[in-house]
mmCIF file of C-alpha atoms in Angstrom:
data_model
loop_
_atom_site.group_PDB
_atom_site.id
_atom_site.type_symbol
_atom_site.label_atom_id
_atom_site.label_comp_id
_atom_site.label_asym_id
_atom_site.label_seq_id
_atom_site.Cartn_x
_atom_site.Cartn_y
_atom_site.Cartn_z
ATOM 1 C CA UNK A 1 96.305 97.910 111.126
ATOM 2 C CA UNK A 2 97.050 96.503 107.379
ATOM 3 C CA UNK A 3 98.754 98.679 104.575
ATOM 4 C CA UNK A 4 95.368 98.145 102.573
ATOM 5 C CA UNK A 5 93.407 99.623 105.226
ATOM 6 C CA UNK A 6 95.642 102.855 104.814
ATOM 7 C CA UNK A 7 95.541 102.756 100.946
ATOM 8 C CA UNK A 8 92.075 102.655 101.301
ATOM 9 C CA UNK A 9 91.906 105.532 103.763
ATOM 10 C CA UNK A 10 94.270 107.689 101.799
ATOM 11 C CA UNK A 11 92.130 107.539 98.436
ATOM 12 C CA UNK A 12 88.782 108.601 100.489
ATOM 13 C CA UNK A 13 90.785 111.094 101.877
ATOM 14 C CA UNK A 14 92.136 112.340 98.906
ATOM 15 C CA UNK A 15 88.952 112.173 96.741
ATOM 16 C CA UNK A 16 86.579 113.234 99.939
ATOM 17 C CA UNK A 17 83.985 110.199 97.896
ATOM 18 C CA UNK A 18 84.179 106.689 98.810
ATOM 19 C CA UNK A 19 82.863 105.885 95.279
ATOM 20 C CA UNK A 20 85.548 107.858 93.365
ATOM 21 C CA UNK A 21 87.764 106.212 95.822
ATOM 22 C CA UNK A 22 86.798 102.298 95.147
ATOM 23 C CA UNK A 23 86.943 103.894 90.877
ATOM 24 C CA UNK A 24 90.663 104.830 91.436
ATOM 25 C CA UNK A 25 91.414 101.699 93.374
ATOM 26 C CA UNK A 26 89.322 98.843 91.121
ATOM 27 C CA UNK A 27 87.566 97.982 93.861
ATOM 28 C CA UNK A 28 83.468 98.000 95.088
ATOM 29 C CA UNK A 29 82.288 100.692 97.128
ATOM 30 C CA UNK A 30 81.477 98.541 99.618
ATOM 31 C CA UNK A 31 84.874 97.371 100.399
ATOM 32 C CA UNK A 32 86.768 100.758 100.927
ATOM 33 C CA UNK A 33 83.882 101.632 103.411
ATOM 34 C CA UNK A 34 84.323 97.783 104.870
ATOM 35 C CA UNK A 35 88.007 98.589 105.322
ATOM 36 C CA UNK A 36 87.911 102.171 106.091
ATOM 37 C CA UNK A 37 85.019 100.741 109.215
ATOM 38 C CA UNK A 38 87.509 98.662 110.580
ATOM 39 C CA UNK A 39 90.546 101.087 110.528
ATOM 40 C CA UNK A 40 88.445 103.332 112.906
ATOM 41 C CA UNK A 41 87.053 100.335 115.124
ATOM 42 C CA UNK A 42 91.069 99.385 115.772
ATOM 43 C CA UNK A 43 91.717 103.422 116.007
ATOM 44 C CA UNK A 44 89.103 103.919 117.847
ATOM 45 C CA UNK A 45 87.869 107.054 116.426
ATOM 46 C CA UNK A 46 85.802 108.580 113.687
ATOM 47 C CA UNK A 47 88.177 109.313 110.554
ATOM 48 C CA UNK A 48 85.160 111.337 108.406
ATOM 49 C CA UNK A 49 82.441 112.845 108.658
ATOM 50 C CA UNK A 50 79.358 111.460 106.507
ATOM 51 C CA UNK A 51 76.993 113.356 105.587
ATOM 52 C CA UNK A 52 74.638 112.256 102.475
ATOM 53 C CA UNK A 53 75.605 115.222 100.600
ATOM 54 C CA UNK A 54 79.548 115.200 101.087
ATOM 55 C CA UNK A 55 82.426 113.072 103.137
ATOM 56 C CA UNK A 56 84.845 115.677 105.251
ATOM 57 C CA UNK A 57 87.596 114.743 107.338
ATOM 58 C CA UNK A 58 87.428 114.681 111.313
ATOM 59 C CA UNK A 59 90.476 116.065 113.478
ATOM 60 C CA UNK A 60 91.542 112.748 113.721
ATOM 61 C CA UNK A 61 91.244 111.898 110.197
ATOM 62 C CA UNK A 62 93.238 115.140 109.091
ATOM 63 C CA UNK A 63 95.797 114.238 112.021
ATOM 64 C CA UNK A 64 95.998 110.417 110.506
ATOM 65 C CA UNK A 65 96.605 111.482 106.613
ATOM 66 C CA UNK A 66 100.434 112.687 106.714
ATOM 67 C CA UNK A 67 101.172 109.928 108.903
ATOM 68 C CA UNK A 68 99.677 107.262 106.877
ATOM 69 C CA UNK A 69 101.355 108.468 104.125
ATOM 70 C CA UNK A 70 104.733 108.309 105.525
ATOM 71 C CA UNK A 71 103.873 104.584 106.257
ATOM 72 C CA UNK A 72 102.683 104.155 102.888
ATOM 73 C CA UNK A 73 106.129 105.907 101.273
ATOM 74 C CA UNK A 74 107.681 103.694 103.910
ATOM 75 C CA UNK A 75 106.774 100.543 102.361
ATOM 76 C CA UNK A 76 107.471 101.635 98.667
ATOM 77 C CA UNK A 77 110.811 102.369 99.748
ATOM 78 C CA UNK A 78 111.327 98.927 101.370
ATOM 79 C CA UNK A 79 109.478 96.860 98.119
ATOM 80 C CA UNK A 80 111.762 98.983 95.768
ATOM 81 C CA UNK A 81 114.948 98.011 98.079
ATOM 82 C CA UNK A 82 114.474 94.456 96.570
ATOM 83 C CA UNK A 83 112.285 94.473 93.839
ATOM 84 C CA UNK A 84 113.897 96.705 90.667
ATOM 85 C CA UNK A 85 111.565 99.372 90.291
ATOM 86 C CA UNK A 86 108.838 99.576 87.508
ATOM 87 C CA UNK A 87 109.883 101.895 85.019
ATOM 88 C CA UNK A 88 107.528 104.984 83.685
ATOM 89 C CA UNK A 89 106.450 104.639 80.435
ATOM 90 C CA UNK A 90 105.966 108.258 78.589
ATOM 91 C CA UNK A 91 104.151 109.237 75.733
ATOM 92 C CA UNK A 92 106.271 112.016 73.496
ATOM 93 C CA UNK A 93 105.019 114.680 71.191
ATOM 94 C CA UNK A 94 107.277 115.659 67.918
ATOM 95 C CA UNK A 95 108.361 119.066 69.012
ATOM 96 C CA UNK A 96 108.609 118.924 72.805
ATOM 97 C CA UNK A 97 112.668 120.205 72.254
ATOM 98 C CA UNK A 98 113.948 121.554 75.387
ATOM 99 C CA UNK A 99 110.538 120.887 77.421
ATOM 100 C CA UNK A 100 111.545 117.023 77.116
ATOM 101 C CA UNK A 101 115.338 117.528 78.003
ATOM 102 C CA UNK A 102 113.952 119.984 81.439
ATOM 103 C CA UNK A 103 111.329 117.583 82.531
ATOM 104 C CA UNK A 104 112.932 114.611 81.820
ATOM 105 C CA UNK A 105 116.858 116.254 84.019
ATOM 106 C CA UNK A 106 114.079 116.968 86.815
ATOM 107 C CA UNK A 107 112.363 113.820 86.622
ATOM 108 C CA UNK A 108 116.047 112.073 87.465
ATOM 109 C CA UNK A 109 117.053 114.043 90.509
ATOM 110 C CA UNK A 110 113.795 113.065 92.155
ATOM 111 C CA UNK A 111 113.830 109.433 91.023
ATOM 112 C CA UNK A 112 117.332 108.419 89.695
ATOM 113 C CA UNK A 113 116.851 104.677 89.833
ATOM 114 C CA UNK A 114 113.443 104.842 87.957
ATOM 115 C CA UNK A 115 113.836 104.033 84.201
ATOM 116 C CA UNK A 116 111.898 106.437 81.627
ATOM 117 C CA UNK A 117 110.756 104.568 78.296
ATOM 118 C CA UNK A 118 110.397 106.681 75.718
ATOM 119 C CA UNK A 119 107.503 105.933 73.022
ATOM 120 C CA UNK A 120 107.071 108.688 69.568
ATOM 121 C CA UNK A 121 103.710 107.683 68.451
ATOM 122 C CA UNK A 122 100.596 109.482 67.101
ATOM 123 C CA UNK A 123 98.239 111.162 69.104
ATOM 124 C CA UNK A 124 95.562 109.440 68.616
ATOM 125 C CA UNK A 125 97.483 106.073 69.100
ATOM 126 C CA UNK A 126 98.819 108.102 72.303
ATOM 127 C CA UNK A 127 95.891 108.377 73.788
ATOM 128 C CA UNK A 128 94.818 105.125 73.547
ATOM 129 C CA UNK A 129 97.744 103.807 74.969
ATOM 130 C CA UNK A 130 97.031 105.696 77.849
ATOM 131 C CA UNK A 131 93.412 104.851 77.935
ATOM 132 C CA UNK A 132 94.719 101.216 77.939
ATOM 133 C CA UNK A 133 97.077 101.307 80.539
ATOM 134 C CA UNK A 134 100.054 100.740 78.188
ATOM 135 C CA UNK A 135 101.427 104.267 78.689
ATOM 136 C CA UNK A 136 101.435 106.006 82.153
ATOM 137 C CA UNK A 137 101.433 109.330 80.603
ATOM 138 C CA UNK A 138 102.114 111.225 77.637
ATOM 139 C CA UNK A 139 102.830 114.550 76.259
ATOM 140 C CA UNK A 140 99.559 116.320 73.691
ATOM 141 C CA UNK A 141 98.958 119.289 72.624
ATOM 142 C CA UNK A 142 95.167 120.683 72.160
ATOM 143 C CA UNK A 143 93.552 117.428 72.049
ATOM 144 C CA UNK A 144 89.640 116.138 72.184
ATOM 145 C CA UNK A 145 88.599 114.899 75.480
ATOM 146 C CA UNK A 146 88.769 110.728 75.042
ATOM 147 C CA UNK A 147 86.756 108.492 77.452
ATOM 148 C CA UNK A 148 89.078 107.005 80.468
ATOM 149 C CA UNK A 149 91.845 109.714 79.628
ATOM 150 C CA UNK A 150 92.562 113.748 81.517
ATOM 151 C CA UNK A 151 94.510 115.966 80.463
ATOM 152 C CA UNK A 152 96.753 117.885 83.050
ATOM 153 C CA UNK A 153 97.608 121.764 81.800
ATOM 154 C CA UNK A 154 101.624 122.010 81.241
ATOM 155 C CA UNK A 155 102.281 125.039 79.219
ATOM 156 C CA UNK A 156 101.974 127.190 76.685
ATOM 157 C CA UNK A 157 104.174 126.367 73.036
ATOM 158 C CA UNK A 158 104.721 129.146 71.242
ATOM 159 C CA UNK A 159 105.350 128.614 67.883
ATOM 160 C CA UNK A 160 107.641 130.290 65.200
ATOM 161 C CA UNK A 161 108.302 130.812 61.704
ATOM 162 C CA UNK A 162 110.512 128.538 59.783
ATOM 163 C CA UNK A 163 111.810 130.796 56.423
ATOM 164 C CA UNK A 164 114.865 130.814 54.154
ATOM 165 C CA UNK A 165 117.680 131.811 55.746
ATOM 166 C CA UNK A 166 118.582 133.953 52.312
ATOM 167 C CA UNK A 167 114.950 135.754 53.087
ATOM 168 C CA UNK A 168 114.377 139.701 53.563
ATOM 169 C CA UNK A 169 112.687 138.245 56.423
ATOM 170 C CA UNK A 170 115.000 135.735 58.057
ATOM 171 C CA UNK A 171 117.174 138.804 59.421
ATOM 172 C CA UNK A 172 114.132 140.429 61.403
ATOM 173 C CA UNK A 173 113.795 140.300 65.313
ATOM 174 C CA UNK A 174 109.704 139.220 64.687
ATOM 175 C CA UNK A 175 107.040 139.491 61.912
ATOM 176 C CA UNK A 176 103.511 139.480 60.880
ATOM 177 C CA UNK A 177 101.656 136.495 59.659
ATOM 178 C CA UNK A 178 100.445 138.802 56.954
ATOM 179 C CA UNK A 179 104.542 139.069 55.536
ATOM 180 C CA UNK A 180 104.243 135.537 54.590
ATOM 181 C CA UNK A 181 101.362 135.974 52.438
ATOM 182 C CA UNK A 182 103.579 135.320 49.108
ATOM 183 C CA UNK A 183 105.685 132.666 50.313
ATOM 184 C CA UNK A 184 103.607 128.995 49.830
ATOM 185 C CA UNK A 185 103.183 127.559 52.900
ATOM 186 C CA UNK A 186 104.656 123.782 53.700
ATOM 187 C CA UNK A 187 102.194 121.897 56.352
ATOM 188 C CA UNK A 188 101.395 118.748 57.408
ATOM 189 C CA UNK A 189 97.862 117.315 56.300
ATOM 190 C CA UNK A 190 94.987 118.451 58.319
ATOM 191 C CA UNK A 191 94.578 114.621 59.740
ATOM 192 C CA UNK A 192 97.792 114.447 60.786
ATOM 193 C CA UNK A 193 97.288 117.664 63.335
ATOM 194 C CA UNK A 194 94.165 119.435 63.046
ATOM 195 C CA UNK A 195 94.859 121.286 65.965
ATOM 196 C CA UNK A 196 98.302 123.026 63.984
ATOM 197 C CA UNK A 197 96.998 123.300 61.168
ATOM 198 C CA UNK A 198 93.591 124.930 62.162
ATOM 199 C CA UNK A 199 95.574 127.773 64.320
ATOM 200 C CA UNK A 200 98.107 128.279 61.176
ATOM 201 C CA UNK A 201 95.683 128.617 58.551
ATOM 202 C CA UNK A 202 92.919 130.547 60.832
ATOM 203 C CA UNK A 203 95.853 132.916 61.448
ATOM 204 C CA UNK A 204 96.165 133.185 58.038
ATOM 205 C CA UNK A 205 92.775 133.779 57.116
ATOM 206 C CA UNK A 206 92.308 136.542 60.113
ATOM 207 C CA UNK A 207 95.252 138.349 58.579
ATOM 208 C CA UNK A 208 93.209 138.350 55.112
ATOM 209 C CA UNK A 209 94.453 135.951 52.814
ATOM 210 C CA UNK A 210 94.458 132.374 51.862
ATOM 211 C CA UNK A 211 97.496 130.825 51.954
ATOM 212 C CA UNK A 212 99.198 129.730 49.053
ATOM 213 C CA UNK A 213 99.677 125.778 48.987
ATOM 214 C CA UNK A 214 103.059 124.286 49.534
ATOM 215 C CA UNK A 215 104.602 121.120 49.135
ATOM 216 C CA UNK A 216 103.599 118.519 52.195
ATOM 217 C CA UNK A 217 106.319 116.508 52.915
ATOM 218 C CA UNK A 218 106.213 113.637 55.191
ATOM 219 C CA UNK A 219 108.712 114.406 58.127
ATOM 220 C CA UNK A 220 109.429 117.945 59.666
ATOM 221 C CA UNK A 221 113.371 117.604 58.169
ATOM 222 C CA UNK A 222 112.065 117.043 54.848
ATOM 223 C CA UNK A 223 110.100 120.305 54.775
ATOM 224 C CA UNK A 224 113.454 122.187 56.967
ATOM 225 C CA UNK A 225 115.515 120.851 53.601
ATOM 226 C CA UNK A 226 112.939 122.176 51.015
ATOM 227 C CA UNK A 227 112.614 125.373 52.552
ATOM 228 C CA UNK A 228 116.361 125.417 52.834
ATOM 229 C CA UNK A 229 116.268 125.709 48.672
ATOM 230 C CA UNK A 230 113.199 127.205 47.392
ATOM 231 C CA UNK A 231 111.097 130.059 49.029
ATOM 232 C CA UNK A 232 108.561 128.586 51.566
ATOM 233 C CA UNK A 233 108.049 128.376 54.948
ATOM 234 C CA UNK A 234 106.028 126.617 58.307
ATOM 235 C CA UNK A 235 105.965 126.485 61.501
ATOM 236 C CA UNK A 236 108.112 125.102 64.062
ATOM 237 C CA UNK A 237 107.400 125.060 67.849
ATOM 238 C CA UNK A 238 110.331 127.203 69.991
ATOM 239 C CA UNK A 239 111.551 124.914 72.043
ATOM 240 C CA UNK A 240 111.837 122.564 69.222
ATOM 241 C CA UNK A 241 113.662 125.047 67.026
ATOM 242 C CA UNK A 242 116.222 125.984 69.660
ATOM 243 C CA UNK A 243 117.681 122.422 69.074
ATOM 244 C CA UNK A 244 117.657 122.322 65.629
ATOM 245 C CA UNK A 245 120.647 123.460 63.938
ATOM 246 C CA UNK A 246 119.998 124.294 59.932
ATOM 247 C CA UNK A 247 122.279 126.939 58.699
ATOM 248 C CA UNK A 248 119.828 127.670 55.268
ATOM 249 C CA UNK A 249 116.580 127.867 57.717
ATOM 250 C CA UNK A 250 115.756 130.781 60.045
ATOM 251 C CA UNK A 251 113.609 130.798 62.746
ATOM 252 C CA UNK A 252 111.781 133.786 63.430
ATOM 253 C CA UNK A 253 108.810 134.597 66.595
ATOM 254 C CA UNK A 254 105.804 136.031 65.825
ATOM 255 C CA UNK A 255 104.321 139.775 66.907
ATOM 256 C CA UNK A 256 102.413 139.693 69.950
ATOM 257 C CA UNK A 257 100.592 138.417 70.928
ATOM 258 C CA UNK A 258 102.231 135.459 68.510
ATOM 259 C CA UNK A 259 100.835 131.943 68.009
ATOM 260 C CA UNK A 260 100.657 128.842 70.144
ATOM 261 C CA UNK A 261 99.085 126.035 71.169
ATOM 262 C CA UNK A 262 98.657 124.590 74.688
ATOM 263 C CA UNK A 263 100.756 121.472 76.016
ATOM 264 C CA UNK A 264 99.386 119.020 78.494
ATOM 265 C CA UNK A 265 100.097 115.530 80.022
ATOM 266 C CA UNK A 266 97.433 113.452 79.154
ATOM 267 C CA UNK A 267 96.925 110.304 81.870
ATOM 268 C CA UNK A 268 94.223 107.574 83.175
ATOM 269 C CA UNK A 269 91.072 109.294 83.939
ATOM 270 C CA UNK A 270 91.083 107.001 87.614
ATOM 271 C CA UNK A 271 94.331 104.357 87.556
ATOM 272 C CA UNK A 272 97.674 106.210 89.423
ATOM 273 C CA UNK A 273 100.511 104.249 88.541
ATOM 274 C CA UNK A 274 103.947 104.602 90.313
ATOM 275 C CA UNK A 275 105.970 107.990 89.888
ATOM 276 C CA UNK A 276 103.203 109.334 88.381
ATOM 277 C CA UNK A 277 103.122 112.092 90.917
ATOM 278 C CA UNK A 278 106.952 112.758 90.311
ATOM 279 C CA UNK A 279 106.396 113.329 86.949
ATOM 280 C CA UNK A 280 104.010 116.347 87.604
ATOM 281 C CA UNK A 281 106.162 117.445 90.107
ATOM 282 C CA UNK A 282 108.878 117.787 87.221
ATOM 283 C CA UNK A 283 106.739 119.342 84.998
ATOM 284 C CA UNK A 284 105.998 121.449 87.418
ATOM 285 C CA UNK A 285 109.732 122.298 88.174
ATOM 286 C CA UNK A 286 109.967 123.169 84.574
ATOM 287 C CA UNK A 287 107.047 125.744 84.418
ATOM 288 C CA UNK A 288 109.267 127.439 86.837
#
């Protein structure tokens, strides 16, 4: 019995499609079947069912799984004993605030000794990165399907408005979009984030009226210090604004049912790499 034949085995196990299965390991079709063959000749025993329609697991398949999986854990624990281990390399989203600290404090106490690289890049260059196989993951928010890339569902990001702190407004507990309506309204270019911008304005538009045109300033801080001294405002995502600290901004939520756009981990539409899993499982921990 070989750790390949196992690998193999696990992916057709987990995919229930040998050719999904040699996709996610780089490999022909007929080689995963080749290996998976001689796994149950040595066993002894049927590990799936074939049927031209779909692949299912026998009892002894299902019985196999956890245990090969333990072997397989097994022997990344012993390379990783020796070898430093690879480090992840993440994809970050301006914005992500407190989401970032959370996933990245849960992300440690599973995997202490795994190194996180950090990379702040466009979303579009994002994306390709991951596509390429130079990022294992990274953080988007409401982004076009790309070929060799899924997205994974995180959360919801609510977002919030960003107003002088001297404004009528800045002291209330929530407000309408339609309050803003005289204030010009400071947002990046379309290009930069047509997902933000489309919500903003569309929220504008749905609360009847076209909002007045404000400066567009190249970094987030920049527009913070101009709304700081001159009546405008934007908007700033939640969990970003709870770590920003401007005492001549105020950050104020939305009514209900408020605005927001969705956050998601985008990865390698077949390729797994290492800690991967772990990852999710901290984004996961932070949902919660």
């Amino acid at each position: 019995m070989e750790l390949r034949q196992l690998t193999y085995f696990v992916a057709v196990a987990e995919e229930l499609h040998f050719g999904r299965a040699a996709e996610r390991l780089h490999i022909v079709q007929s080689a995963v079947s080749q290996q998976v063959r001689r796994l149950e000749r040595e066993l002894g025993a049927e590990l799936f069912d074939r049927s031209p329609r779909r692949v299912r697991l026998t009892g002894a398949g299902e019985r196999l799984l956890p245990e090969a999986r333990a072997v397989l854990a097994a022997a990344e624990r012993a390379r990783a004993a020796v070898t430093p281990p690879p480090g992840l390399r993440i994809g970050t989203s301006t914005g992500l605030g407190a989401h970032l600290d959370r996933v990245l404090g849960a992300f440690a106490e599973r995997a202490p000794d795994v190194p996180v690289e950090l990379f702040s890049l466009p979303v579009g260059e994002r994306l390709v990165r991951v596509a390429g196989g130079q990022l294992d993951a990274a953080f988007v928010r409401a982004v076009e399907p790309v070929p060799g890339v899924r997205v994974r569902p995180l959360w919801p990001d609510p977002l919030v408005a960003a107003v002088p702190a001297s404004h009528p407004l800045a002291g209330r507990p929530e407000l309408r979009v339609d309050e803003l309506a005289a204030l010009p309204l400071a947002l990046t270019e379309r290009r930069n984030n047509p997902a933000l911008v489309d919500l903003v304005v569309g929220a504008c538009h749905r609360a009847g009226f076209e909002p007045l045109p404000g400066p567009v300033s190249g970094s987030l801080q920049d527009t913070l210090a101009s709304i700081g001294t001159r009546p405008l405002w934007t908007v700033v995502y939640a969990s970003h604004a709870r770590v920003l600290h401007n005492p001549r901004v105020a950050f104020v939520p939305f009514e209900a049912p408020g605005l927001a756009l969705s956050t998601g981990l985008a990865v390698h539409a077949t390729r797994r790499p290492p800690y991967l899993d772990t990852l999710l499982l901290a984004c996961g921990d932070h949902e919660n």
